[in-house]
Coordinates of C-alpha atoms in Angstrom, one line a residue:
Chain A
X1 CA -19.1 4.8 -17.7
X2 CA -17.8 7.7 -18.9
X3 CA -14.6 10.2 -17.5
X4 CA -17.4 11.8 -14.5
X5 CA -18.3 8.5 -13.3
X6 CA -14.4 8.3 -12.3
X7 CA -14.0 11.3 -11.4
X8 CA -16.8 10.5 -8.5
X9 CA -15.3 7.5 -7.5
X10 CA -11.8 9.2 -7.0
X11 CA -13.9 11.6 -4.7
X12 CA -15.1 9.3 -3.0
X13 CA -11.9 7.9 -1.9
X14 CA -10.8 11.7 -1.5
X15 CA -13.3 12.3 1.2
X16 CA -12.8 9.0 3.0
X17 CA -9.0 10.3 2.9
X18 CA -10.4 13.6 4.2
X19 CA -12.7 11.8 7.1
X20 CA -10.1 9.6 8.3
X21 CA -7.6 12.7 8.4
X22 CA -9.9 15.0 10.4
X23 CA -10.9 11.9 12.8
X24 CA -6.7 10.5 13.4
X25 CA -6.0 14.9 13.7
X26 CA -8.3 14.4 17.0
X27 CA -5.7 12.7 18.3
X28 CA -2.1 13.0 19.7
X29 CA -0.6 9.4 18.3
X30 CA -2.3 9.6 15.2
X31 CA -2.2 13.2 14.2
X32 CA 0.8 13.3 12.0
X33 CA -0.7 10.4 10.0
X34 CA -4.1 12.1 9.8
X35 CA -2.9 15.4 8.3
X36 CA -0.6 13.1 5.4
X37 CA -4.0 11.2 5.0
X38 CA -5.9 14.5 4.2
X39 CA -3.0 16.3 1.9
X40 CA -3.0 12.7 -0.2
X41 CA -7.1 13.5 -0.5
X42 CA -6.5 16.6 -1.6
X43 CA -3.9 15.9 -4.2
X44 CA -6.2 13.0 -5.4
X45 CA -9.0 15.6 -5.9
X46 CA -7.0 17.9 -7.6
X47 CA -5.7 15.2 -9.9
X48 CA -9.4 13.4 -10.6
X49 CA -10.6 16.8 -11.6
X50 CA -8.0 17.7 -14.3
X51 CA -9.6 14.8 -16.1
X52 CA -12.8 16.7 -16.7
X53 CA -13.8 17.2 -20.7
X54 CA -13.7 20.9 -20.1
X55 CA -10.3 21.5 -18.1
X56 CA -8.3 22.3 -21.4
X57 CA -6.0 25.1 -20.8
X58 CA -3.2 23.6 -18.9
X59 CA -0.6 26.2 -18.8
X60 CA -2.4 28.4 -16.7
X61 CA -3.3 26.1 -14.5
X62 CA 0.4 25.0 -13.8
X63 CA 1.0 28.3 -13.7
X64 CA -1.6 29.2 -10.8
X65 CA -0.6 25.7 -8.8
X66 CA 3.1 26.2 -9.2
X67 CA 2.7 30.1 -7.8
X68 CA 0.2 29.2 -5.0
X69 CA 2.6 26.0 -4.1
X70 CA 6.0 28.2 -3.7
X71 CA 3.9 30.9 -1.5
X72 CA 2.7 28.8 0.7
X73 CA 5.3 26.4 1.2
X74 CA 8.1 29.2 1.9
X75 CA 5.6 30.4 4.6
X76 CA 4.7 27.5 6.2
X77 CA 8.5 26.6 6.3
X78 CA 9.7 30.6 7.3
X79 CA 7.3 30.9 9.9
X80 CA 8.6 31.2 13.9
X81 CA 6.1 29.2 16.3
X82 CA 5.1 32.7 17.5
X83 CA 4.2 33.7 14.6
X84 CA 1.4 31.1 14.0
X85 CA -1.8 32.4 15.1
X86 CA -1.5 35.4 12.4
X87 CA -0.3 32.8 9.7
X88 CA -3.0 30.1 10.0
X89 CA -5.5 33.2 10.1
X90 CA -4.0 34.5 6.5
X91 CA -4.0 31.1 5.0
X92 CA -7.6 31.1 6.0
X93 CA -8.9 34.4 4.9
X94 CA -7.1 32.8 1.4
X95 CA -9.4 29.9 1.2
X96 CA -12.7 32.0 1.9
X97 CA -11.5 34.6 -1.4
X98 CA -10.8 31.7 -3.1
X99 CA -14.2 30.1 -2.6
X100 CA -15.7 33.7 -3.2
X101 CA -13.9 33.9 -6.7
X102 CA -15.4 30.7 -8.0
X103 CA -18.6 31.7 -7.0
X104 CA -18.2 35.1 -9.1
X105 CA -16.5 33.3 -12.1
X106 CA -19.4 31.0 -12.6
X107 CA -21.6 33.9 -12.8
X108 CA -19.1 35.6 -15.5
X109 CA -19.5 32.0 -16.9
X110 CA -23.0 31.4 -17.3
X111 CA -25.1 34.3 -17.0
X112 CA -28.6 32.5 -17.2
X113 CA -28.7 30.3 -14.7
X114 CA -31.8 28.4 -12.2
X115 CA -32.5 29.9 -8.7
X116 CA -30.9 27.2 -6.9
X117 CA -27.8 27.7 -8.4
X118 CA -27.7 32.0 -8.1
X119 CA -28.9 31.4 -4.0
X120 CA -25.7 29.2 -3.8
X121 CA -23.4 31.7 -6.2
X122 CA -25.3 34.1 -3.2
X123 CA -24.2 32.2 -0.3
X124 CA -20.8 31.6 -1.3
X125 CA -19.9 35.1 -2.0
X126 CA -21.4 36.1 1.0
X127 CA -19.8 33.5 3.3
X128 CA -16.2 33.7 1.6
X129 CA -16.4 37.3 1.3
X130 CA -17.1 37.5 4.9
X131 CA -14.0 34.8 6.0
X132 CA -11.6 36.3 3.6
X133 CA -12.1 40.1 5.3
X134 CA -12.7 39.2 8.4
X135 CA -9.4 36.4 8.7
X136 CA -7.5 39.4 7.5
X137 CA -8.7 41.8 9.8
X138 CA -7.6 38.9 12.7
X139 CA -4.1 38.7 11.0
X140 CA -3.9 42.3 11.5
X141 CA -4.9 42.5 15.2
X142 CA -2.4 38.9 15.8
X143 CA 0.5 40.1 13.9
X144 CA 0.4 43.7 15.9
X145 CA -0.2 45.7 12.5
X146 CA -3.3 46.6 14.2
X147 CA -4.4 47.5 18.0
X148 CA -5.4 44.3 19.9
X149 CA -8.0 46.2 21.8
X150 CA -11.3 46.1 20.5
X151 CA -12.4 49.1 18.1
X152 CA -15.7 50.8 19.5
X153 CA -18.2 53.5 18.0
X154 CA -21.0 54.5 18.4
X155 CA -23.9 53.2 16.6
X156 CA -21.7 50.0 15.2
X157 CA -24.1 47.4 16.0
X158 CA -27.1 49.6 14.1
X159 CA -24.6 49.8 11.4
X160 CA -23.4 46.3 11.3
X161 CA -27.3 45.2 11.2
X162 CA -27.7 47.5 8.4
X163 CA -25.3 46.1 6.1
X164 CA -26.5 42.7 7.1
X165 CA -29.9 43.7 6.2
X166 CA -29.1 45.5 3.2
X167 CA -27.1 41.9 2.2
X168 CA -30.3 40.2 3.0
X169 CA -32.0 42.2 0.2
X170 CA -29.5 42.6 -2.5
X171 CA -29.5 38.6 -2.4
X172 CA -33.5 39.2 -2.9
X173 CA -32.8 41.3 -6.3
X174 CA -29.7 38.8 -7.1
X175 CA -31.2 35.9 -7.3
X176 CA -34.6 37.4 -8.5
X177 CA -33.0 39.7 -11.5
X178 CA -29.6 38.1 -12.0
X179 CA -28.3 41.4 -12.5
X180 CA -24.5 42.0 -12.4
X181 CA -24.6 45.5 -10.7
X182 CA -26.4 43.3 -7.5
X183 CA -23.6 41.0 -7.6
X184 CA -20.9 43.6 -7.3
X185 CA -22.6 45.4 -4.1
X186 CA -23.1 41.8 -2.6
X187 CA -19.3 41.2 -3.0
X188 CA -18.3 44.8 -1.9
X189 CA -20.6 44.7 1.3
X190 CA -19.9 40.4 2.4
X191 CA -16.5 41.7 2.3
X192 CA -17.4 45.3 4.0
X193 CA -19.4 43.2 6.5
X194 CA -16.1 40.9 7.4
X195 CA -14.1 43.6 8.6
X196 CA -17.1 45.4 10.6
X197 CA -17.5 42.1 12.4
X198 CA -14.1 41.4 13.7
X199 CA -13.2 44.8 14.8
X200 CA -15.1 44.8 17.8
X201 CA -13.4 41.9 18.7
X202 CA -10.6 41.9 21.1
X203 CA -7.3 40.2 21.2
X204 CA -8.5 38.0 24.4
X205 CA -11.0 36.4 22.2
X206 CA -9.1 35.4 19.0
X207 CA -9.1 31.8 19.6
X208 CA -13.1 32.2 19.1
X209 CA -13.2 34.0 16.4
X210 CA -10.2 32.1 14.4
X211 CA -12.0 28.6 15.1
X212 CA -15.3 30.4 13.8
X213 CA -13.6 31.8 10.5
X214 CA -12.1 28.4 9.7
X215 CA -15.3 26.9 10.2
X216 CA -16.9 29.5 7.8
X217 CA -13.8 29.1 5.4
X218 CA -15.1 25.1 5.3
X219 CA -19.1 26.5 4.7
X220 CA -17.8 28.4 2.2
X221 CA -16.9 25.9 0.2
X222 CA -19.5 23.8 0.6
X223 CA -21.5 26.6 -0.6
X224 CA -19.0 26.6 -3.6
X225 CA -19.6 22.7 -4.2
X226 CA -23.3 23.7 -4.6
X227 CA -22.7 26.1 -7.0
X228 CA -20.4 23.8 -9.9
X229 CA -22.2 20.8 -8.6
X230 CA -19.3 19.1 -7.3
X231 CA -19.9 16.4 -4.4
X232 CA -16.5 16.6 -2.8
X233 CA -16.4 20.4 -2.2
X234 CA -19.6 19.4 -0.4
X235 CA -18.3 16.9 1.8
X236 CA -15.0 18.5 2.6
X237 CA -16.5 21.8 3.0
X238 CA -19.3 20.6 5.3
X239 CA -16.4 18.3 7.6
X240 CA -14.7 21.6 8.0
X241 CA -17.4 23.8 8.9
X242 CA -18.9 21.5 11.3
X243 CA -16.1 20.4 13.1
X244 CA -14.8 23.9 13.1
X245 CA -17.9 24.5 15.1
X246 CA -17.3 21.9 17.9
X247 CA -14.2 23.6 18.5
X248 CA -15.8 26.7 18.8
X249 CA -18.3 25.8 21.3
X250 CA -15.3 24.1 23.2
X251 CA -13.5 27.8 23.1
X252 CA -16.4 29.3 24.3
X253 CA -17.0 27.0 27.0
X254 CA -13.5 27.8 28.3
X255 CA -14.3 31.3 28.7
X256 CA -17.9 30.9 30.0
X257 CA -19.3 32.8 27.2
X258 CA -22.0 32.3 25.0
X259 CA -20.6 33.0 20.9
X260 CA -23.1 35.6 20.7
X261 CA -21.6 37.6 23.7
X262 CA -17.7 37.0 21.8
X263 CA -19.6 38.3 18.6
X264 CA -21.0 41.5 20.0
X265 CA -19.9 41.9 23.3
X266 CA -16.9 44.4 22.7
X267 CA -15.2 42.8 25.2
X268 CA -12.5 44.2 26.9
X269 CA -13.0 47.7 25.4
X270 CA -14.8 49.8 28.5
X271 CA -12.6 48.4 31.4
X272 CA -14.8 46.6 33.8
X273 CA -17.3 48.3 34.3
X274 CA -19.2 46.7 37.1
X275 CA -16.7 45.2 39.1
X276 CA -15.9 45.8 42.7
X277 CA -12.6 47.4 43.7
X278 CA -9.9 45.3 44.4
X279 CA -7.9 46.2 48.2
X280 CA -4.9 45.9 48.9
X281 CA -1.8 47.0 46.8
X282 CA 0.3 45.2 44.4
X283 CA 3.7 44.2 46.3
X284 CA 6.8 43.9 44.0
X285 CA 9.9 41.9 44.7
X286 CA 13.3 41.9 43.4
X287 CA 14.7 39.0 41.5
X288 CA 17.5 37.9 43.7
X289 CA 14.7 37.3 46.4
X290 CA 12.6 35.6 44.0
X291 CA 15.6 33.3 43.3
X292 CA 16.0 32.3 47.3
X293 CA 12.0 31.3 47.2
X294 CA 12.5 29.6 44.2
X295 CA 15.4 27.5 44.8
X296 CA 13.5 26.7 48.3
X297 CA 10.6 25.3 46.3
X298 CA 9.8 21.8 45.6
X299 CA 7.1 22.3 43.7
X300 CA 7.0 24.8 40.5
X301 CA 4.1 25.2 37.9
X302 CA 4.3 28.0 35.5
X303 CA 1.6 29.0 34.5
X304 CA 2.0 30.9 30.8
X305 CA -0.1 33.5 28.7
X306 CA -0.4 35.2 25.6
X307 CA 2.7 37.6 27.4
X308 CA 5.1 34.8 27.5
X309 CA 4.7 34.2 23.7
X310 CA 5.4 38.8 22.8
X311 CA 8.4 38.8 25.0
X312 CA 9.3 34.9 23.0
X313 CA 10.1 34.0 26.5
X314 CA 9.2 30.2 25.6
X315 CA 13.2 28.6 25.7
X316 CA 14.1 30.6 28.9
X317 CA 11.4 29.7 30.5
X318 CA 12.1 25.9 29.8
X319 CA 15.8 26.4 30.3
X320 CA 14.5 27.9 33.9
X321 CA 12.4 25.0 34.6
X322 CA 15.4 22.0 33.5
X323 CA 17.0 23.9 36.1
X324 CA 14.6 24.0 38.9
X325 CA 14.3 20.2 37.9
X326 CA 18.0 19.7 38.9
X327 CA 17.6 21.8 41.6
X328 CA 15.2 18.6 43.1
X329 CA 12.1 20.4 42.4
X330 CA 8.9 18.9 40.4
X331 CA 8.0 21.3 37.5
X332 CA 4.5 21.4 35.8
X333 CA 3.4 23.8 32.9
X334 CA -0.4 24.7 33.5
X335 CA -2.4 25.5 30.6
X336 CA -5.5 27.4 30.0
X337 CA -7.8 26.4 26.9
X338 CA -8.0 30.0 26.0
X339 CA -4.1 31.2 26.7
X340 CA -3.1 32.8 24.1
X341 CA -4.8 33.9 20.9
X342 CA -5.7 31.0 19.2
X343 CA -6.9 27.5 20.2
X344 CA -4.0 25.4 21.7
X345 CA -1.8 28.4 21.0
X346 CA 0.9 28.1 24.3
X347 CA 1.1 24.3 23.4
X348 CA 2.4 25.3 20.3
X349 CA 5.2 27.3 21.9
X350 CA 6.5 25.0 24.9
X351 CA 6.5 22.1 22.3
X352 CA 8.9 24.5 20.2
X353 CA 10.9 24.7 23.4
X354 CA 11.3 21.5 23.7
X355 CA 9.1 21.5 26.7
X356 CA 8.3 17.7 27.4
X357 CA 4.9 16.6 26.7
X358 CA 4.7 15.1 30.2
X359 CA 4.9 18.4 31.8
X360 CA 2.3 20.1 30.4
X361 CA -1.2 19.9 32.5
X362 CA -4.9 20.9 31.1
X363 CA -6.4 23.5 33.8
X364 CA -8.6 20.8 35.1
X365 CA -5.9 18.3 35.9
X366 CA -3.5 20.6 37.6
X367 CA -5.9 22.4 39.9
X368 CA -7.3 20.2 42.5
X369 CA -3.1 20.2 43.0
X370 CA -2.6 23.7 43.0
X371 CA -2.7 23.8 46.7
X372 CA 0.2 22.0 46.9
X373 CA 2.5 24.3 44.7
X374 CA 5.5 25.8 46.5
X375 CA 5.9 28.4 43.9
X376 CA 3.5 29.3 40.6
X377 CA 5.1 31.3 38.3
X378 CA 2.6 33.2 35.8
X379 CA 3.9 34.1 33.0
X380 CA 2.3 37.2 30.8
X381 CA -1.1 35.6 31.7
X382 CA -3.9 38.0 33.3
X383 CA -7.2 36.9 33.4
X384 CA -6.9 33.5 33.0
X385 CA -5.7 33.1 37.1
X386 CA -8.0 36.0 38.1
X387 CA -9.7 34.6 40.8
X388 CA -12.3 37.6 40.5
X389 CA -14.3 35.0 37.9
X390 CA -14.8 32.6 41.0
X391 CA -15.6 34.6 43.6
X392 CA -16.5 38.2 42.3
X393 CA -20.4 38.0 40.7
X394 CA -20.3 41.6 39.7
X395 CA -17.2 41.0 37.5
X396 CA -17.4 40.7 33.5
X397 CA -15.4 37.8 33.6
X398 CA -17.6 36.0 36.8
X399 CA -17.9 32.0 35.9
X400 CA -14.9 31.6 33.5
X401 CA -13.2 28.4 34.8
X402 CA -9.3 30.2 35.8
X403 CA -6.1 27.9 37.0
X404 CA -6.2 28.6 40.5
X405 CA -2.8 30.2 40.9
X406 CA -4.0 32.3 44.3
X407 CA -4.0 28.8 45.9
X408 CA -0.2 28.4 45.5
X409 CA 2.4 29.1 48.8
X410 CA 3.5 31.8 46.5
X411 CA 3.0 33.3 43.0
X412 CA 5.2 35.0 41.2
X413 CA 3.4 37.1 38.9
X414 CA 5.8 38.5 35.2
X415 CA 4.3 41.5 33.9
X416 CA 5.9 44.2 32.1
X417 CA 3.7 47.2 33.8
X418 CA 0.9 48.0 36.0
X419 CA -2.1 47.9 33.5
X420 CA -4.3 45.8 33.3
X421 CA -4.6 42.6 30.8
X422 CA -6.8 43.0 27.8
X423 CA -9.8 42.6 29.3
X424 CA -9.1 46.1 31.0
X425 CA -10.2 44.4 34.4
X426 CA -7.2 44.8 37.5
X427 CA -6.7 41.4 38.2
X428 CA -7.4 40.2 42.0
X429 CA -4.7 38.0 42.3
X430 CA -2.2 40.5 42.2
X431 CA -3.4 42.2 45.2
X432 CA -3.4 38.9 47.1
X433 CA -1.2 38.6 50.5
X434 CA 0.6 35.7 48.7
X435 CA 1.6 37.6 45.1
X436 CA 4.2 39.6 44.5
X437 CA 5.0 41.5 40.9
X438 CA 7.9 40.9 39.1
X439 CA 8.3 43.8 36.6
X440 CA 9.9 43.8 33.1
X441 CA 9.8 42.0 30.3
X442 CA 9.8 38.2 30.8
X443 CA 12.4 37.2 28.6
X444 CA 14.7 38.9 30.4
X445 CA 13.0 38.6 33.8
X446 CA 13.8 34.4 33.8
X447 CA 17.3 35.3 32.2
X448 CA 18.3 37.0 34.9
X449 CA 16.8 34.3 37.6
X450 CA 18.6 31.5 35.0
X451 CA 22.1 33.9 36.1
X452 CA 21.1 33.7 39.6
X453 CA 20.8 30.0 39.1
X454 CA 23.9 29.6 37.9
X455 CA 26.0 31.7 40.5
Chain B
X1 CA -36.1 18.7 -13.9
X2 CA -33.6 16.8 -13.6
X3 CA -31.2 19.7 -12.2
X4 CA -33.5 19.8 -9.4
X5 CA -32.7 15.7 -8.8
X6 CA -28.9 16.5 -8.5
X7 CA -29.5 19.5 -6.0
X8 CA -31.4 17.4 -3.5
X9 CA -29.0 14.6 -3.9
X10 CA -26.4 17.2 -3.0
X11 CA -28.1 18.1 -0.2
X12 CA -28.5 14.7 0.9
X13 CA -24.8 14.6 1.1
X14 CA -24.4 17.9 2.7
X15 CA -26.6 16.9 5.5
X16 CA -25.0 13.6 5.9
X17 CA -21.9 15.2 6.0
X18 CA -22.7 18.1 8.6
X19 CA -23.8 15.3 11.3
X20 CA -20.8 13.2 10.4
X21 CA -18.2 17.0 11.1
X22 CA -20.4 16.9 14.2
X23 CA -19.4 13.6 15.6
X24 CA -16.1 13.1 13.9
X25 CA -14.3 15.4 16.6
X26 CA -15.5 14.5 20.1
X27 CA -12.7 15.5 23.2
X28 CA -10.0 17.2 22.0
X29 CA -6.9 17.3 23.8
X30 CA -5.8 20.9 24.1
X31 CA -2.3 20.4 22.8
X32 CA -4.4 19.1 19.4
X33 CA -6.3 22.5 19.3
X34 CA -3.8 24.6 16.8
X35 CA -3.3 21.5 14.4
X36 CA -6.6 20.4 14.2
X37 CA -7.3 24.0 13.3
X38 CA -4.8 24.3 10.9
X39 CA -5.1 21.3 9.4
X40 CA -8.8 21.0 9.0
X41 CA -8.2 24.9 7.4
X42 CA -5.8 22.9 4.6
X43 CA -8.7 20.7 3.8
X44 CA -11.1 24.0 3.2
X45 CA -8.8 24.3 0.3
X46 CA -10.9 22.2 -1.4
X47 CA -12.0 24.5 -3.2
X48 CA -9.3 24.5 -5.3
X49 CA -11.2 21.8 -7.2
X50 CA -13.9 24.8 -8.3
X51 CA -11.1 27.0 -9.0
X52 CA -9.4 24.3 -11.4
X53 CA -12.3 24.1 -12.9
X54 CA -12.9 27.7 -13.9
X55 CA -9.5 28.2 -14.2
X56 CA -8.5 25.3 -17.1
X57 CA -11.7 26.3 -19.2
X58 CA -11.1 26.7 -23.1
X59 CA -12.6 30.1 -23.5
X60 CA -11.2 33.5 -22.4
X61 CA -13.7 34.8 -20.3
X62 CA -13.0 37.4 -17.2
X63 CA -14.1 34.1 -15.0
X64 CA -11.2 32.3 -15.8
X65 CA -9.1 34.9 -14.8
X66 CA -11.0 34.8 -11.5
X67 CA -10.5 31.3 -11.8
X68 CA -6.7 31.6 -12.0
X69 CA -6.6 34.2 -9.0
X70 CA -8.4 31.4 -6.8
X71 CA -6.1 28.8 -8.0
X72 CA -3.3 30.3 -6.2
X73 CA -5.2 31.6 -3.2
X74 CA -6.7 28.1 -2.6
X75 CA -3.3 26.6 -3.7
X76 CA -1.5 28.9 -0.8
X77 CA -3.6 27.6 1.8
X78 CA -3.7 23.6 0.6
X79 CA 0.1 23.6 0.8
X80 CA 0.5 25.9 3.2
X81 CA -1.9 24.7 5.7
X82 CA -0.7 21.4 5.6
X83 CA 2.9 22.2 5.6
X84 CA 2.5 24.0 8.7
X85 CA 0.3 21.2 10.2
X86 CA 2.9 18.7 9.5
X87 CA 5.3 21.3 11.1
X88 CA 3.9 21.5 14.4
X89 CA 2.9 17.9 14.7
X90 CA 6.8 16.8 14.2
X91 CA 7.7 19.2 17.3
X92 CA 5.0 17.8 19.5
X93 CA 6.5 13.9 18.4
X94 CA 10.1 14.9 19.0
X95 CA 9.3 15.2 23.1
X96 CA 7.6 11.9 23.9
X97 CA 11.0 10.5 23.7

């Protein structure tokens, strides 16, 4: 046996580490472990493959780890809670570069190569070039550098098929002529193609599009560990991209949509279009009055959406709700998979809050209750309680499962204007006999029911 | 050829692995949803093993100068990643007291 035959067997016990990880992350008790699991596979990896005859040159290596390591780390430990969704979307867009660098340096590396090896230099370049763009265009729409709201033109879809096509081809005369000036225009236009792709996408639908990239950030590198050969890019790489996919499909499913219609559908850009108008008019209330309803209720769920993490209204909100608790009512959080913009992004945010664990309710749970709530409180969320997807067919957002707020005594709906949510549709429920609009920004909306609380 | 040998044992391994992804992560609690992403993101670091590679080579090429560049993307989002992870996983223990 020489130094590769270790070298395997350390990644072999690497990818069990990474297995077990990814299966204990799948669940609450077990998740913490899982993740240590996975970063001691990792570090075993990295270790195993220093041993390699042809790693030599050591200082630059330190060099790279010990830069990479201080950058991420002062990040991951600087970041707010509400800043998460743009964060994991960066660190994402990272590893698909990364991948789509070692692609390219193996060509600088060995210029005559087999075909096998240039379709898998293609893929990889194509796939990371794609993840690293469009993560970054995602962190720009998240972190507000960039309008939410889907960006439109005309002929985008013609042009986005062209570039794909034109992709298609160059990867022809790559792999056929191994010619550097191919390469180039394959990099320039996977990473062109990354940012077309994601602009027509809509704030609404970023926990779609943020599971998808890390799935392709995990294909990537598979496609990598096709390129040097190496069996535990493979395995990691493939674990990533296929479970990325299963939580995909379970973010689609939440919104009723098929990933083709998140893809190109442009959602949320035209307003809808089709759907009936609502009657009726939206009915605003004061907050001392909503105080006297509340401190009547017994029953309280707040129901929270991607508005309640902009106006950081996560601690009053839980400061409200201890005190509605000592008031003798029972308080519930009610959670929509797709609140937010990313997967499981309002969890995040209550947890920070110290929000108990016990309090928080998956959509399904809480609403064959909802008819039993005094008071439901909705929180910056829109069409996630719009009860136009039950009963409206002519609406875009018809079939999407929704917490049934309208079923409450009362809702109390905290919006900081008129418009509409990002789906550009008016929302039903806040025409409803039973709604009334509290205006301003939610933050300091609950503070002000908090002083009322304590008067 | 016995390159071609290697490449369908790699593919072996890549489709083994792809059904294993598929069945790995069945129901999902939602609360799960942001760490699972996150930390399965960390392990798409990985790469970082390719990028050692091209990075710690003997001669000075323009690939190993690639190589470093993906060293220390691939090292941000390893560490990173599973910083963050670990993170968000301690706030969600601290409540089920």
């Amino acid at each position: 046996m020489d130094e590769k035959q270790y070298i395997d067997l350390a990644y072999i016990v690497a990818s069990i580490l990474f297995i077990f990880g990814i299966k204990m992350l799948g669940k609450a008790e077990t998740a913490r472990k899982g993740n240590l699991l996975s970063s001691v596979g990792m570090l075993l990896a990295m270790v195993a493959t220093l041993f390699y005859k042809e790693v030599i040159d050591y200082k630059l290596l330190i060099a790279g780890v010990a830069v990479g390591t201080i950058i991420g780390w002062i990040w991951a430990v600087k970041v707010k809670m509400t800043g998460m969704p743009e964060l994991v979307a960066l660190f994402n867009g990272f590893g698909g570069l990364a991948s789509l660098l070692v692609g390219w340096a193996e060509f600088e590396f060995h210029k005559n190569t087999d075909t096998v090896t240039l379709f898998a230099i293609y893929s990889t370049i194509l796939i990371g070039g794609i993840t690293f763009t469009g993560s970054f265009i995602a962190y720009l729409k998240l972190a507000g550098k960039m309008s939410g709201r889907p960006t439109l033109f005309p002929g985008q879809k013609a042009i986005n098929a062209v570039i794909f096509l034109i992709l298609l081809g160059l990867g022809g005369v790559y792999i056929f002529q191994n010619s550097a000036w191919s390469l180039y225009a394959i990099i320039a236009l996977s990473l062109l193609l990354g940012v077309m792709g994601v602009l027509p996408i809509g704030g609404g639908d970023m926990p779609v599009i943020i599971a998808f990239l890390n799935s392709f950030s995990g294909l990537a590198g598979a496609a990598a560990g096709f390129v040097i050969l190496n069996k535990v890019l493979i395995v990691a790489g493939c674990l990533v991209g296929t479970s990325g996919i299963i939580l995909t499909i379970i973010m689609c499913k939440a919104m009723n949509r098929t990933f083709g219609n998140v893809l190109f559908g442009g959602f949320g850009a035209a307003g809808g279009g089709g759907s009936k108008g609502v009657e009726g008019e939206m009915k605003g209330v004061s907050v001392e009055d909503a105080y006297y309803v509340l401190e009547a209720a017994q029953n309280v769920v707040f129901i929270p959406g991607y508005g309640m993490a902009v106006a950081q209204a996560q601690h009053v909100v839980k400061e409200l709700a201890v005190m509605l608790e000592k008031n003798g009512a029972e308080v519930r959080f009610a959670i929509h998979p797709v609140a937010g913009r990313m997967p499981g992004h309002m969890n995040v945010l209550l947890a920070e809050a110290d929000v108990p664990y016990e309090q928080l309710c998956e959509m399904d749970a809480i609403n064959p209750m909802m008819n039993q709530v005094d008071v439901a409180m909705v929180i910056g969320a829109n069409d996630v309680v719009n009860p136009a997807a039950a009963d409206d067919p002519s609406s875009p957002i018809y079939g999407m499962p929704i917490i049934k707020a309208y079923e409450a005594r009362t809702v109390f709906a905290l919006k900081r204007g008129k418009g509409s949510g990002f789906s550009g549709l008016e929302n039903a429920l806040f025409f409803r006999e039973n709604c009334r609009m509290i205006y301003g920004d939610a933050k300091e909306t609950i503070s002000a029911l908090i002083a009322q609380f304590k008067s | 050829m016995e390159n071609l040998e290697i490449l369908i044992l790699l593919f072996f391994v890549f489709t083994l692995s792809a059904f294993l992804g598929f069945e790995l992560i069945q129901k999902v609690p939602s609360q799960l949803h942001t760490p699972l992403m996150s930390g399965s993101n960390a392990i798409s670091g990985i790469t970082i093993v390719g990028a050692l590679l091209a990075c710690g080579v003997a001669d000075a090429n323009f690939g190993k100068w690639l190589g470093f560049a993906a060293v220390v993307l691939a090292m941000i989002n390893v560490v990173g990643g599973y910083v963050v992870t670990d993170r968000m996983l301690g706030m969600f223990k601290k409540k089920g007291k």
